[in-house]
Amino acid sequence: MNKVSIIIPVYNTEQFIEQCVLSIQKQTYKNTEIVLVDDGSDYSCKKVLDRLSEINQHIVLVTLKQNYGPGFARNKGIEHASGNYIYFMDSDDYIPEQTIEMLMCEIKEFPMIRGRLNRTYLTSRDAIIIDGSNQVKMFTDRKFSIARHSTAVNLLIRKDFILQHNLHFDENNRVYSDLSFLIQALVEVDQVPYLKEALYFKRLRNDPITSPSLTQEESAMRILDYLSIYIALRGDSSYEDAYEFLDNHLLNFYRADIVMYLKNENQIDLIFDAVSKTLAMVHPEVLRNTSIIAKREISALIRGDLKKFKKLNRKHHFLREAKWGASSKRRFAYFVHNRIFSLLPLKKKQIFIESFLGKSYSDSPKYIYEYMQEHYPEYEFVWCFDEKREIPGNAKQVVRFSIPYFYHLARSKYWINNSRMPNLLNKRKGNVYLQTWHGTPLKRLVFDMDDVHSANPKYKKHFYEQSRRWDYLSSPNGYSTDIFKRAFLFDKEMLEYGYPRNDLLVNNNTPAEVDTVKRKLGIPEDKKVVLYAPTWRDDEFFSRGKYKFTLQLDLDALQQRLGDEYVVLLRTHYFIANALDISGYEGFVYDFSSYDDIAELYLVSDILITDYSSVFFDYANLERPILFFTYDIEKYRDQLRGFYIDMEEELPGPLLYTSDEVIDAIENIDEVQEEYKEKYEEFYERFCDWEDGQASRKTVEHVFGKNK
Ligand code: C2G
């Protein structure tokens, strides 16, 4: 039986390599050998490789003394391979069970065969059924397009063919070494079979900031690497057949990568000469097919006319942005913000303020605003909402994403926000951004998360870009400070004064205030109040930003057993798009999901039920009982997020899994409180200690105080 050697260069991918190897062990094609080439990895990765090769006798571990790059490592792998077929993988990828068998079955008399690449952000995926036809497509005229993605992964190739033609990976090139191997191989054949059912999962790292893959590295190095491989291949007459493919490949690279890189004008000097020299090699016929814009730039580049190129580059980026801006109303507004409104002078006493994406008048921004209304009347405020609403004070209001919204964003010196701003907004020089954030973290945040299960896989990258604009960040306790620094990679000023939003809970916790708020909310003053405030689930959504929630509390049972003594307030997270059906429970259940400020709901509630929401950290300031309805804790903890604290050990109340358990706990709330007394005290000390009712004042003084 034919043996397949799977060659995998490894460099510090201890996070991913086990899964890669496991996916090979699970192959239905059994006669395989795994050649792991350790390309000078650090100790922690070496340890993983040693362990893997100890337990799996099909692993051949080749250790290189230093980091030579994937080209050298793949060549070394071929030298050590004992199989008569070679298959290439990257150490952070994985394959479905049948990939190798399918390729082996279809390679027949051909020297090589290619499967399909499927890019994914997830750690594991099941094979996707494509159409099940298992039909091989033959690439003849367009055979070079097999090299289009510049990668040799998911290529199965006969070893004697490699040796016969002395095929090798470029050893001097870090990112594009595969391209040379592929072109050498492809010029030797007339046709290449391609099987789209043979899948390969190529991991797009969801964290291109702290753990980028080679192609995610945004640097001049990557571009220069590409140019050098093009020059080497294009200058060698043995690859004449590939010239047209290479020229087009370069032009695509120019449009997609070089143009983007040169958006930052300061980078032009770094690569100008190399780009100029490379483009001069392209056949004029191929150049003729490019757009007028590209043609002009390329012509200046080829002539080496740096001054002209800079001028064109600036103009063309403006035109590209304008064209982009013309494609929708929203984009037009961004364009006008970044290119026009941002040229108008900053208003030094104007504050642009928003809470929860404009969905409410609430949270720390509200309390900062109200404090400043009273003590800093010289400041003007622009509040952003999704629709116009009644609020105290004399703030202007703008509707999110309207033209006035963009206008005031650009002109306000200060921004105050508790969540995220749109990614495409440029922060202008002189802008000061106070980020108050919105909760002590329980669920792992951004760079502490492994997989991203929410609707936006680019979450980490976007988050990083956005958080670079923050100048100040509010922290509610020392525990949060540590996490924020690490998980947000935040290194500017941390405001360690507690949360402005919790001032209310410290200052207004009196029976008279509670009754006033109850009357305002329209709930009976003679009943006790249970507040149920769950969080959202990353994997349950309709579309991006629109999450769904299914109520698991049995309202019937609640009403039967508690209806005489209690009323229930329901409050879903602001990401939740669906409304809960509470018809039939009038006078017992109240839906306050769209009520502005949850702090007022805390104030009137005798008991809080929640799950993995940060609401309990705030509620604990009231020192009232908290129950945790954690019916899906395993999924939430193990698959979706992971927690920073041990829920079983450290929470100030019991974990409950059914409606009956929740009702039992409410009926026996005094005993529950007694049982959790000590834990509650420890919890309070750890998370609520900074809250002294003065957080708004201290925060404002820090950012706007007289010495600023
Ligand atoms: N919130 C609310 N109603 C809910 C849940 C939350 O009003 N049913 C508000 C609370 O102010 C809460 C904040 O939204 O503190 C954040 O909600 P979480 O459920 O904790 O979830 P998330 O928005 O993912 O933020 O560091 C904090 C984390 O990032 C959590």
XYZ file of C-alpha atoms and ligand atoms in Angstrom:
738
model
C 0.000 0.000 0.000
C 1.191 3.492 -0.769
C 2.515 5.486 2.119
C 1.856 9.212 2.519
C 4.332 11.380 4.393
C 2.648 14.463 5.776
C 5.139 17.267 6.166
C 4.452 19.974 8.740
C 6.881 22.766 9.614
C 6.283 23.927 13.187
C 7.256 27.226 14.703
C 5.742 28.126 18.073
C 2.271 26.878 17.272
C 1.790 24.889 20.472
C -1.761 26.223 20.626
C -2.707 24.485 17.378
C -0.357 21.600 16.577
C -2.131 18.970 18.662
C -5.329 19.479 16.790
C -3.494 19.335 13.496
C -1.893 15.978 14.415
C -5.165 14.644 15.786
C -6.884 15.361 12.493
C -4.248 13.225 10.751
C -4.617 10.397 13.253
C -8.312 10.338 12.458
C -7.787 9.945 8.713
C -9.571 7.035 7.116
C -6.409 6.537 5.046
C -4.161 4.803 7.530
C -0.755 4.387 5.932
C 0.624 7.758 6.886
C 3.689 9.164 8.533
C 3.806 12.621 10.113
C 7.053 14.498 9.622
C 7.079 17.332 12.141
C 9.908 19.727 11.413
C 10.558 21.823 14.489
C 11.828 25.047 13.007
C 13.623 26.346 16.098
C 10.534 26.667 18.297
C 10.603 27.893 21.895
C 10.699 25.532 24.835
C 6.937 25.417 25.415
C 6.284 24.310 21.848
C 9.180 21.820 21.893
C 7.636 20.193 24.943
C 4.384 19.632 23.090
C 6.223 18.168 20.077
C 8.239 15.808 22.299
C 5.104 14.594 23.993
C 3.292 14.077 20.700
C 6.146 12.101 19.179
C 6.433 9.945 22.310
C 2.824 8.813 22.131
C 2.540 8.470 18.374
C 4.928 6.106 16.652
C 3.971 7.472 13.224
C 5.589 10.801 14.012
C 9.087 11.557 12.775
C 10.398 14.591 14.641
C 13.093 16.575 12.883
C 14.623 19.310 15.030
C 16.321 22.295 13.452
C 18.815 24.270 15.535
C 17.350 27.650 14.759
C 14.438 29.222 12.950
C 15.121 28.896 9.222
C 11.631 29.539 7.915
C 9.017 27.231 6.388
C 10.804 26.793 3.024
C 13.898 25.282 4.572
C 11.759 23.246 6.972
C 9.619 21.756 4.191
C 12.744 20.821 2.214
C 14.158 19.115 5.323
C 10.843 17.342 5.751
C 11.057 15.922 2.227
C 14.568 14.631 2.990
C 13.287 12.749 6.023
C 10.101 11.426 4.430
C 9.916 7.674 3.851
C 6.556 7.645 2.036
C 6.210 7.501 -1.738
C 3.668 10.333 -1.595
C 4.097 13.694 0.083
C 1.302 15.850 1.485
C 1.871 19.333 2.896
C 0.172 20.952 5.857
C 0.711 23.995 8.046
C 0.866 23.384 11.769
C -2.128 25.546 12.632
C -4.531 23.870 10.211
C -6.538 20.646 10.194
C -8.265 18.318 7.737
C -11.502 16.340 7.749
C -11.233 12.564 8.083
C -11.443 11.634 4.430
C -9.239 14.176 2.737
C -6.155 12.004 2.234
C -8.159 8.961 1.177
C -10.022 10.997 -1.432
C -6.843 12.478 -2.849
C -5.072 9.104 -2.896
C -8.014 7.577 -4.657
C -8.046 10.194 -7.414
C -4.358 10.880 -7.995
C -4.053 7.763 -10.218
C -1.225 8.183 -12.740
C -0.864 11.938 -12.153
C 2.174 13.283 -10.304
C 0.066 15.565 -8.128
C -3.469 16.475 -7.126
C -4.909 19.400 -5.299
C -7.833 19.683 -2.860
C -9.820 22.694 -1.809
C -8.909 25.263 0.841
C -11.564 26.336 3.233
C -10.712 29.294 5.409
C -12.081 29.218 8.919
C -11.856 31.181 12.134
C -12.939 28.250 14.264
C -10.904 25.681 16.161
C -12.793 22.755 14.806
C -15.251 22.160 12.063
C -16.951 19.190 10.562
C -16.478 18.478 6.918
C -18.783 20.479 4.750
C -20.745 18.409 2.298
C -20.110 20.135 -1.002
C -22.196 18.289 -3.539
C -21.027 14.776 -2.904
C -20.270 14.142 -6.556
C -16.560 13.568 -5.962
C -15.826 14.846 -9.396
C -12.308 15.585 -10.391
C -11.814 18.765 -12.355
C -8.855 18.858 -14.691
C -6.794 22.051 -14.899
C -4.991 22.247 -18.216
C -4.711 25.739 -19.746
C -5.263 27.277 -16.359
C -3.016 24.842 -14.539
C -1.022 27.632 -12.861
C -4.100 28.851 -11.053
C -3.412 25.942 -8.689
C -0.694 28.255 -7.326
C -3.035 31.205 -7.002
C -3.077 31.168 -3.176
C 0.708 30.787 -3.028
C 0.517 27.789 -0.745
C 1.485 24.132 -1.108
C -0.928 22.908 1.548
C -3.543 20.378 0.506
C -1.303 19.275 -2.346
C -0.559 15.563 -2.662
C 2.491 14.878 -4.806
C 4.580 11.849 -5.717
C 7.955 11.840 -4.052
C 9.805 10.437 -7.071
C 8.438 13.368 -9.092
C 9.890 15.793 -6.546
C 13.274 14.092 -6.673
C 13.323 13.656 -10.441
C 12.775 17.394 -11.027
C 14.695 18.526 -7.990
C 11.697 20.521 -6.753
C 12.440 22.630 -3.719
C 11.051 25.424 -1.633
C 12.816 28.774 -1.665
C 14.815 28.872 1.546
C 15.426 32.603 1.700
C 11.809 33.597 1.525
C 9.762 33.501 4.711
C 6.222 34.053 3.502
C 6.124 33.040 -0.157
C 8.531 30.095 -0.323
C 5.743 27.787 -1.556
C 5.232 29.749 -4.736
C 8.615 28.720 -6.121
C 7.932 25.031 -5.409
C 4.531 25.183 -7.071
C 5.761 26.924 -10.215
C 8.664 24.476 -10.586
C 6.208 21.581 -10.296
C 3.575 23.036 -12.585
C 5.891 23.757 -15.513
C 6.673 20.015 -15.593
C 3.089 18.842 -16.140
C 0.388 19.358 -18.747
C -2.532 19.076 -16.405
C -3.421 18.913 -12.726
C -6.480 17.263 -11.213
C -8.424 19.152 -8.555
C -10.947 17.614 -6.190
C -13.135 20.077 -4.383
C -14.493 17.450 -1.975
C -11.024 16.989 -0.529
C -11.173 19.751 2.032
C -8.497 21.449 4.046
C -9.296 23.854 6.881
C -6.952 26.780 6.810
C -7.101 28.676 10.039
C -7.456 32.381 9.839
C -6.084 33.443 13.158
C -8.755 35.376 14.982
C -5.968 37.214 16.767
C -3.744 38.817 14.153
C -2.460 41.207 16.819
C -0.710 39.021 19.393
C -0.491 35.857 17.310
C -0.401 36.655 13.597
C 0.149 34.021 10.949
C 2.845 34.791 8.385
C 0.432 36.221 5.860
C -1.275 38.341 8.516
C 1.932 40.186 9.253
C 1.376 43.688 8.035
C 4.817 44.747 7.153
C 7.106 45.870 4.438
C 8.930 42.567 4.942
C 6.003 40.584 3.600
C 5.723 42.764 0.511
C 9.454 42.647 -0.145
C 9.346 38.883 0.268
C 6.682 38.641 -2.373
C 8.540 40.890 -4.768
C 11.753 38.924 -4.409
C 10.090 35.619 -5.211
C 8.428 37.158 -8.249
C 11.767 38.525 -9.464
C 13.476 35.164 -8.970
C 10.823 33.246 -10.921
C 10.146 35.864 -13.572
C 13.862 36.242 -14.270
C 14.363 32.541 -14.929
C 13.704 31.420 -18.501
C 12.887 27.862 -17.440
C 9.579 29.221 -16.137
C 8.601 31.020 -19.305
C 5.295 29.156 -19.427
C 4.371 30.723 -16.101
C 5.214 34.315 -17.012
C 1.692 35.391 -17.825
C 0.350 33.815 -14.669
C 3.095 35.466 -12.608
C 2.488 38.888 -14.126
C -1.205 38.722 -13.364
C -0.480 37.394 -9.905
C 1.795 40.359 -9.244
C -0.808 42.827 -10.453
C -3.405 41.263 -8.167
C -0.961 41.479 -5.314
C -0.314 45.107 -6.203
C -4.015 45.969 -6.131
C -4.889 44.037 -2.991
C -1.797 44.336 -0.820
C 0.569 47.037 -2.016
C -2.116 49.639 -2.588
C -3.522 49.006 0.902
C -0.080 49.229 2.440
C 0.600 52.531 0.743
C -2.542 54.064 2.159
C -0.131 55.147 4.826
C 1.998 57.593 2.843
C 4.898 57.337 5.240
C 5.487 53.793 4.060
C 6.047 54.645 0.412
C 9.780 55.201 0.809
C 10.224 51.785 2.395
C 9.216 49.824 -0.678
C 9.228 52.252 -3.595
C 12.463 51.106 -5.239
C 11.649 47.411 -4.946
C 8.139 47.840 -6.336
C 9.453 49.989 -9.141
C 12.089 47.433 -10.160
C 9.605 44.555 -9.998
C 6.821 46.161 -11.983
C 9.305 46.956 -14.735
C 9.490 43.208 -15.438
C 5.776 42.818 -16.228
C 4.932 42.254 -19.900
C 3.338 45.442 -21.357
C 0.485 43.344 -22.787
C -0.573 42.265 -19.295
C -0.364 45.830 -18.010
C -2.725 46.940 -20.715
C -5.601 45.084 -19.020
C -5.448 47.014 -15.755
C -7.637 49.973 -14.774
C -6.658 53.535 -15.677
C -5.942 54.340 -12.052
C -3.566 51.403 -11.627
C -1.981 52.055 -15.014
C -1.052 55.640 -14.069
C 0.435 54.623 -10.760
C 2.345 51.757 -12.266
C 3.709 53.932 -15.002
C 5.058 56.447 -12.438
C 6.468 53.566 -10.443
C 8.237 52.030 -13.421
C 9.752 55.383 -14.308
C 10.962 55.696 -10.730
C 9.187 59.044 -10.419
C 8.679 59.148 -6.667
C 7.223 62.659 -6.541
C 4.625 61.932 -9.170
C 3.772 58.623 -7.571
C 3.185 60.226 -4.181
C 0.849 62.745 -5.755
C -1.075 60.072 -7.636
C -1.196 57.794 -4.626
C -2.786 60.526 -2.514
C -5.255 61.467 -5.207
C -6.167 57.887 -5.985
C -6.770 56.966 -2.378
C -9.080 59.927 -2.147
C -10.870 58.758 -5.305
C -11.045 55.165 -4.102
C -12.538 56.330 -0.832
C -14.957 58.611 -2.643
C -16.023 55.733 -4.868
C -16.473 53.573 -1.801
C -18.373 56.436 -0.177
C -20.706 56.700 -3.133
C -21.794 53.083 -2.812
C -24.160 53.588 0.143
C -25.573 56.299 2.364
C -23.739 55.037 5.452
C -20.412 54.863 3.630
C -20.905 58.329 2.283
C -21.281 59.580 5.852
C -18.005 57.922 6.903
C -16.276 59.437 3.913
C -17.547 62.901 4.767
C -16.573 62.436 8.411
C -13.034 61.298 7.737
C -12.265 63.551 4.796
C -14.294 66.711 5.362
C -15.769 67.164 8.857
C -12.443 66.217 10.412
C -10.834 69.253 8.778
C -13.103 71.643 10.714
C -11.736 72.893 14.043
C -12.363 70.872 17.209
C -14.820 72.346 19.708
C -12.803 72.347 22.898
C -15.769 72.298 25.270
C -17.955 69.834 23.421
C -18.526 66.263 24.558
C -19.961 63.541 22.381
C -21.598 60.948 24.605
C -23.233 57.565 24.041
C -24.303 54.531 26.058
C -24.822 50.983 24.772
C -24.651 51.880 21.072
C -27.223 54.635 21.455
C -29.861 52.235 22.695
C -30.368 53.925 26.062
C -29.854 56.856 28.388
C -28.013 54.852 30.980
C -24.891 53.496 32.577
C -21.787 55.459 33.510
C -22.174 57.996 30.654
C -25.552 59.017 32.109
C -24.131 59.559 35.603
C -21.100 61.428 34.315
C -23.395 63.609 32.232
C -25.682 64.409 35.148
C -22.747 65.230 37.384
C -21.259 67.538 34.758
C -24.571 69.246 34.085
C -24.477 70.402 37.651
C -20.784 71.057 38.184
C -19.313 71.790 34.751
C -21.971 73.881 32.981
C -19.414 75.314 30.557
C -19.411 72.024 28.603
C -21.847 71.312 25.810
C -23.094 67.791 25.270
C -24.212 65.887 22.202
C -26.020 62.668 23.128
C -26.303 59.924 20.553
C -29.426 57.748 20.500
C -31.081 55.432 18.044
C -34.162 57.641 18.252
C -35.023 60.932 19.879
C -35.903 60.744 23.586
C -36.690 62.777 26.705
C -33.636 63.379 28.834
C -32.834 65.993 31.487
C -30.472 68.884 30.807
C -29.791 70.818 27.666
C -27.878 68.330 25.539
C -28.234 68.256 21.771
C -29.367 64.911 20.446
C -28.279 63.175 17.271
C -29.529 59.958 15.750
C -26.841 57.322 15.395
C -25.311 57.200 11.888
C -27.103 60.317 10.681
C -25.052 63.106 9.078
C -25.324 65.271 12.256
C -23.978 62.278 14.205
C -20.835 62.212 12.070
C -20.558 65.984 12.112
C -20.608 66.210 15.915
C -18.310 63.231 16.323
C -15.734 65.013 14.209
C -16.058 68.325 16.001
C -16.242 67.205 19.639
C -12.950 67.277 21.443
C -14.231 64.680 23.945
C -15.900 61.337 23.439
C -17.483 59.402 26.288
C -18.723 55.912 25.567
C -19.300 52.651 27.444
C -19.001 50.284 24.517
C -17.653 50.373 21.002
C -17.644 52.991 18.274
C -17.791 52.105 14.567
C -14.506 50.796 13.257
C -14.304 53.046 10.271
C -14.200 56.275 12.239
C -10.809 57.901 12.317
C -9.785 59.407 15.627
C -8.505 62.868 14.968
C -5.567 64.593 16.575
C -6.555 66.340 19.805
C -9.506 64.061 20.483
C -9.792 62.740 24.056
C -11.746 59.536 24.532
C -13.029 58.384 27.918
C -14.085 54.747 27.730
C -16.145 53.769 30.753
C -16.722 50.145 29.673
C -19.752 48.324 31.059
C -19.019 45.699 33.616
C -16.603 43.764 35.772
C -15.592 40.857 33.565
C -16.746 37.336 34.315
C -16.729 36.050 30.747
C -13.337 36.083 29.103
C -12.689 39.216 27.114
C -11.085 39.823 23.721
C -7.442 38.709 23.895
C -8.176 36.240 26.673
C -10.629 34.408 24.409
C -9.473 31.477 22.274
C -12.196 31.001 19.710
C -14.568 33.756 18.766
C -18.088 32.355 18.449
C -19.922 35.612 18.023
C -21.240 36.770 14.700
C -18.086 38.696 13.817
C -14.923 36.589 13.466
C -12.761 39.690 13.042
C -13.772 40.751 16.529
C -10.249 40.737 17.986
C -8.707 42.739 15.189
C -11.506 45.290 15.194
C -11.497 45.536 18.940
C -7.787 46.194 18.967
C -8.049 48.948 16.390
C -10.876 50.599 18.268
C -9.349 50.407 21.699
C -6.185 52.155 20.454
C -8.326 55.297 20.463
C -9.132 55.133 24.184
C -7.241 57.605 26.349
C -8.893 56.775 29.682
C -10.580 53.608 30.868
C -12.789 53.335 33.989
C -12.165 50.404 36.253
C -14.583 49.273 38.989
C -12.072 47.228 41.043
C -8.471 45.982 41.117
C -9.505 42.662 39.640
C -10.890 44.436 36.560
C -7.816 46.641 36.214
C -5.589 43.588 35.805
C -7.896 41.944 33.297
C -8.490 45.112 31.260
C -4.776 45.732 30.901
C -4.184 42.225 29.625
C -7.343 41.420 27.690
C -7.665 44.829 26.000
C -3.888 45.332 25.716
C -4.622 48.694 27.331
C -1.651 50.719 28.485
C -2.985 54.250 28.837
C -4.643 55.829 31.911
C -6.810 53.578 34.064
C -9.299 55.494 36.213
C -9.547 53.436 39.377
C -12.509 55.089 41.091
C -15.312 52.523 40.785
C -18.177 52.815 38.309
C -20.083 56.111 37.992
C -23.159 53.997 37.246
C -23.012 52.531 40.761
C -23.112 55.872 42.592
C -26.906 55.584 42.597
C -26.771 52.249 44.437
C -24.625 53.717 47.179
C -26.282 57.128 47.479
C -29.964 56.301 46.946
C -30.442 53.002 48.750
C -33.216 54.185 51.092
C -36.851 52.992 51.414
C -38.148 56.390 50.310
C -36.027 56.422 47.142
C -37.010 52.828 46.389
C -40.709 53.732 46.601
C -40.229 56.753 44.353
C -38.615 54.607 41.675
C -41.291 51.903 42.066
C -43.968 54.507 41.404
C -42.048 55.780 38.392
C -41.822 52.224 37.008
C -45.507 51.528 37.692
C -44.955 48.428 39.787
C -46.859 47.704 43.021
C -45.244 49.123 46.153
C -46.654 46.401 48.406
C -45.048 43.454 46.565
C -41.500 42.200 46.747
C -39.590 42.328 43.499
C -37.471 39.688 41.716
C -35.355 40.918 38.820
C -34.309 38.384 36.177
C -31.447 39.836 34.103
C -29.631 37.216 31.995
C -26.854 37.912 29.512
C -26.616 37.076 25.790
C -25.161 33.936 24.207
C -22.418 34.307 21.602
C -23.715 31.431 19.491
C -27.416 32.330 19.419
C -28.029 35.058 16.919
C -30.189 36.039 13.953
C -27.447 38.097 12.325
C -24.527 40.300 13.302
C -25.406 42.288 16.436
C -28.913 40.758 16.632
C -28.941 38.034 19.246
C -31.848 35.871 20.383
C -32.906 34.754 23.804
C -35.217 31.918 24.804
C -36.806 32.214 28.213
C -36.154 29.090 30.312
C -37.852 30.328 33.470
C -41.229 28.700 33.910
C -43.466 31.729 34.433
C -46.509 29.561 35.201
C -44.780 27.829 38.067
C -43.388 31.129 39.318
C -46.794 32.742 39.339
C -48.458 29.797 41.081
C -45.947 29.586 43.878
C -44.809 33.204 44.290
C -47.598 35.300 42.793
C -49.073 36.447 46.117
C -45.858 37.835 47.482
C -43.745 38.838 44.481
C -43.686 40.466 41.076
C -41.060 39.593 38.462
C -39.177 42.080 36.301
C -37.676 40.638 33.126
C -34.716 42.362 31.630
C -32.865 40.951 28.606
C -29.469 42.159 27.462
C -29.433 45.060 25.010
C -28.055 42.794 22.247
C -31.230 40.704 22.336
C -33.425 41.479 19.367
C -36.503 39.358 20.096
C -39.255 40.391 22.510
C -40.374 37.954 25.219
C -43.989 36.869 25.248
C -45.470 37.656 28.657
C -49.123 37.806 27.697
C -51.293 36.202 30.377
C -48.961 37.277 33.187
C -50.106 40.885 33.436
C -49.682 42.287 36.946
C -47.144 39.592 37.803
C -44.456 39.786 35.106
C -43.172 43.118 33.790
C -40.865 43.337 30.801
C -38.300 46.069 31.342
C -35.972 44.955 28.553
C -36.135 48.300 26.836
C -36.099 50.389 29.993
C -33.163 52.781 29.929
C -31.299 52.272 33.151
C -30.890 48.900 34.827
C -29.481 50.585 37.950
C -33.005 51.787 38.791
C -34.272 48.218 38.395
C -31.562 47.009 40.799
C -32.641 49.605 43.318
C -36.248 48.352 43.490
C -35.443 44.607 43.449
C -35.279 42.447 46.559
C -33.648 39.539 44.744
C -31.597 39.320 41.559
C -31.592 36.276 39.308
C -28.915 36.310 36.649
C -26.453 33.973 34.918
C -23.108 34.976 33.398
C -23.890 38.647 33.233
C -21.736 41.217 34.942
C -24.921 42.638 36.495
C -24.296 40.768 39.748
C -21.042 42.610 40.431
C -22.987 45.861 40.481
C -26.022 44.482 42.268
C -23.811 43.216 45.093
C -23.316 46.846 46.105
C -26.845 46.643 47.521
C -25.878 43.570 49.558
C -29.148 41.879 48.623
C -29.492 38.168 47.650
C -28.391 36.921 44.221
C -29.377 33.624 42.542
C -27.668 32.201 39.465
C -29.881 30.456 36.932
C -27.143 28.670 34.996
C -29.008 26.030 33.012
C -26.393 26.066 30.232
C -23.239 26.627 32.252
C -21.264 23.849 30.592
C -21.757 25.164 27.104
C -21.155 28.708 28.197
C -18.033 28.003 30.220
C -16.394 25.287 28.174
C -17.326 26.106 24.600
C -18.185 29.751 24.340
C -16.198 31.914 26.676
C -14.626 30.477 29.779
C -14.777 32.429 33.028
C -12.261 34.377 35.035
C -13.591 33.180 38.351
C -14.645 29.786 39.590
C -18.443 30.047 39.487
C -18.954 27.122 41.888
C -16.550 28.474 44.483
C -16.551 32.232 44.383
C -20.066 33.445 43.694
C -22.143 35.096 46.411
C -25.171 32.866 45.736
C -26.200 29.377 44.562
C -26.003 27.991 41.019
C -29.444 26.704 40.049
C -30.369 24.656 37.003
C -34.181 24.410 36.895
C -37.123 26.724 37.478
C -38.129 24.632 40.499
C -34.739 25.127 42.096
C -35.030 28.861 41.492
C -38.482 28.993 43.092
C -37.344 26.877 46.054
C -34.483 29.283 46.628
C -36.802 32.288 46.522
C -39.190 30.661 48.972
C -36.283 30.018 51.306
C -34.354 33.169 50.615
C -33.449 33.814 54.272
C -31.694 30.453 54.558
C -29.930 31.004 51.240
C -28.688 34.356 52.494
C -27.462 32.847 55.713
C -25.679 30.072 53.842
C -23.873 32.519 51.535
C -23.144 35.179 54.145
C -19.424 34.599 54.302
C -18.961 34.232 50.574
C -20.985 37.377 50.022
C -18.731 39.327 52.367
C -15.587 38.126 50.613
C -17.129 38.894 47.260
C -18.167 42.381 48.341
C -14.718 43.167 49.604
C -13.102 42.019 46.388
C -15.406 43.645 43.859
C -17.338 46.479 45.524
C -14.747 48.013 47.771
C -14.015 51.074 45.650
C -17.620 52.115 45.287
C -18.167 55.059 47.624
C -20.830 56.977 45.711
C -18.178 59.406 44.401
C -17.076 57.671 41.213
C -18.731 60.202 38.881
C -17.073 63.128 40.619
C -13.630 61.517 40.749
C -13.763 60.378 37.134
C -14.855 63.789 35.897
C -12.237 65.597 37.956
C -9.552 63.360 36.563
C -10.461 63.986 32.927
C -11.919 67.509 33.000
C -10.603 68.880 36.302
C -9.017 72.254 36.655
C -5.478 70.946 36.314
C -6.225 69.495 32.862
N -27.181 44.616 31.087
C -28.513 44.941 31.186
N -29.450 43.953 31.164
C -29.085 42.651 31.082
C -27.753 42.316 30.985
C -26.819 43.331 31.007
O -28.850 46.127 31.271
N -30.016 41.705 31.057
C -26.185 45.707 31.139
C -25.552 45.809 32.509
O -25.234 47.142 32.775
C -24.326 44.975 32.377
C -23.897 45.306 30.963
O -25.129 45.434 30.249
O -23.363 45.298 33.335
C -23.030 44.251 30.343
O -23.742 43.068 30.216
P -23.148 41.596 30.370
O -24.324 40.691 30.504
O -22.156 41.530 31.444
O -22.509 41.261 28.967
P -21.550 42.006 27.951
O -22.280 43.127 27.291
O -21.023 40.931 27.120
O -20.404 42.633 28.806
O -16.620 43.312 31.124
C -17.989 43.135 30.966
C -18.268 42.222 29.843
O -17.776 42.677 28.673
C -19.672 41.839 29.684
